[in-house]
Amino acid sequence: MNSVLKLIRRFFGILVLSLVFGIVLNVGLWIAYISKNQNSILNGEKGPWSRAEMISAELQQEGENYVLSENGLQLLKEAGAWVQLIENGSGKVVWSSANLPQEIPDAYTYAEMASAVRGYVKDYPTVSVGKGADVLLIGYPKNAYWKHMSPMFDYQIIARFPTFLLLFCAGNLLFVILVYAVSVSGVLKAVKPIIEGIRQLPENHQVYVKETGLLSQIAVSINQAAGQLRSQEYVLKKKETARANWIAGVSHDIRTPLSMVMGYAGQLEEDEELSKENKRKAHVIRLQSLRMKNLINDLNLASKLEYQVQPLHSGKINAVAFLRKMAVDFLNLDGEDKYPVEWATKEQVSAVFIRGDEELLKRAVSNLICNAQVHNPKGCIITLEVKQIQEMCCLAVSDDGVGVTEEVLSAIQKKPHYMVCDSQVKEQSHGLGLLIVRQIAQAHGGRVELSHAPQGGFRAEIFLPLLPEKES
């Protein structure tokens, strides 16, 4: 909905800017037009009235005759005008220019004089100025000027004009806003389902937008995209189901012959008639078979976690007591004392509560401890620690062994595992231990961070959400 409001605000801003720009543009064009076509009026240079004043000044009386100077004749020629000097009182024309049209009278009654002074003589627009006691009448070509014959207005109209102008502008603005609101309501009605469909598309592939209205083509495209996503989702789920079923089937089919191999290998290992060398080989066969069995179990668990079919039996867990018990169990299993476990949790941290599946969390921590043992065959000190960081509980497992290079650490952090990736075949990582740890952490709403240990070895941290205080 915020996107719709933003769109409406944008449209309204464009409307206001367009109105302002339109008014400025129209005023500018009107001024430019007047400046070009009525330059003489605006500047007072050689306009019909100023030209009449100039011609009057150029008309001189010599004895009983009148003579128009060369400058005056040039002014008449430029305007295509003619001139008459009308005697005061009699209305007779005492002097006229040589280019006087034939239909122009040589004497005027008072009525004709009033009409001539006010506007036209035989359709020629005229301008009059005083020449002493007489009247100088200048006529211009018929299509040169248009004159308003009755330039009188009611005073109240002029006085109320500013108010009328404001009301006029307000009425026009209200009308434009009304038209805009009606048009936007139609656009909003068409846009809203489109935006809603686009918003839901990443979350819900069952989106359908009615293919009607102004934006019907966009609605068609959204529906097509939703259909393609549904098809892709179906194909992907089919592939995932097939892969999960294949892993489960292969694991099931291998268990029986593998159990037989392990059983027979155990019997041969205990057979007194076999030589020590053969017993050693039988022992290797049994251990490797056991390793294969564990790998198959890991493969099944990773597959279930990846496809979210592994049930979580969540309960309240004190992470400190949980990790301390894990430390004791591994110490008891280390008969050769090659992998001593150090407890690095601060004494004041006695209880940090989380909610989770205890068996899965045991599997995650066991994988990290076993990882330290596998990569340090000559032995190392394994350090376990529980700490609280903001709203997360951190279970840390580190060692002082050989560690990893920066390049290897970057590869472990960035390379996808073959179990969860269908591309980059040559760059996929193997080994299910760390993958299962990540999957278990994610299933609990947490994460895993890998780094170099302060002791120089390898460090893995499992971050899990703390149990809310009301449940602690």
Steps between C-alpha positions, in 0.01 A plus 500: 500500500795732567606455138154607383509812718848578370370464144207732573731760656722479195203553266375794710847658500517465122154659475597801712829548317320471168248766602772740617711437193195541273407834655857630478533377143172659390582832662845493343362419156239777531762755599725387215213528254403847618864608500544385143176633355436805715855616569402858417222500756706347778807714436320819387694511174308571175171363630179648354472768773869586525524506119210750493682723750818483291317584174322787670838639602633462141201690348590868480292796383665729246276801437158367416631157394619197696813301416592153631871446538694215340512321833123528531451366147732207586290423811183495287663281239620246759151466646311528168295775669331816379445833682230767514506828691141595596418857580357578838133589498426450126607138460664583169824330394756776459787269408542131409779274387541409135412132556153572633250231383221628276220387729624709792284819533647850491263630767354346819181557692514485878364144492757391242772672696399317818513168315834583339660604827363194678575231248464482122449703181367285214641193680844658531618492864581857601698678771456869579726753670471872551678740269447832668124561497453257211494119489757288319336176384727213395350198325666160473439211258180310569679187620768680704320537837185393679339758725253452782226756449354504852783472754282547809454251788289493810715617791374225731609239246853644502499528882389141545729364229779374738242305702347363182847403374577309821163322489555423134844348569369309804211362298732389223740343749213319673379374164847373407539328839156342461591370153834377639330323795255326270778391263728387786219301659474304175876454483510405870231242446708347221841536668413369847443133401810515277721621787343250739561219252865600452545523879360151559675339204825406684304358797197343336517348154120456490457870418235590243420856387184576303596571142277804455535877515769741395788271598363173368821421309705528820246277677543241224879513544471457879271201459741347248791555739302340785421203275866456409602519865240237590634274226858552613402438861327177403802381301735594783292321761484198272881501468544544875259219575675274251840580650375446856334172403815388320716572804255325732471201266874459450562535874239235576634261237859537623423440868436128473813399303706743707376340823599162363846628409543647848376175664730274302791738549441492877492122501824479300660754734425268796594175324797346686610302195570810291841660494557842654529653153162363393344608829638849439344501153167382643524781758559756223204361305274531805615857580458615140158335484407681820620824340284429193203438727556833675532674163170351388334620822650846444375498141147415613504763772634770265232412245221519758626830636538644150142412405367584848357155569708440813267553798627726779433384854558834664534551869654734754878451520760651730782548251769509774397165650448354152849590373666400831347152469628479139851583626484223765374242248787567257757494780376154600532376140857628460691199638837617368457855636594646159212749500462665841199729536526839666199683644528871418154618613516775761405394853226762532325349197312215665183484294421611145165367382408418143224298333599219270526133412763366740590199283556713190705752696710213638558388144612849400747540788626140453567572134711804593699308762551204263605745230776628730614144573498389135708797382749469787601132507799575724272650763389849610331683783128555436341800668125526568330826596151636557438874490210737454526765226201737500193285425699193390666209678839401356630141520868516399733212416866580426835323497870579496577260217630552148209728405430608143639763265307815416431362153360173634288685758357724227419194288324329793294810564407575137496177298158333478464139606405244239192411707346845460633613160428391143761725335873573525574129504877551502488742794268316737619404845474153650486365852166493677618595849494879470197492269298315765616746766378791282170329426433425867577860596270634226223260606520664844495853357873549548823511300858371495817709479842353419832670572859456616527408867697730734717196583596470134265220396141494374193653667131440438217689674134401503269797571151411625215729617467539874186381669271798583526611864136411571578138402837478679 
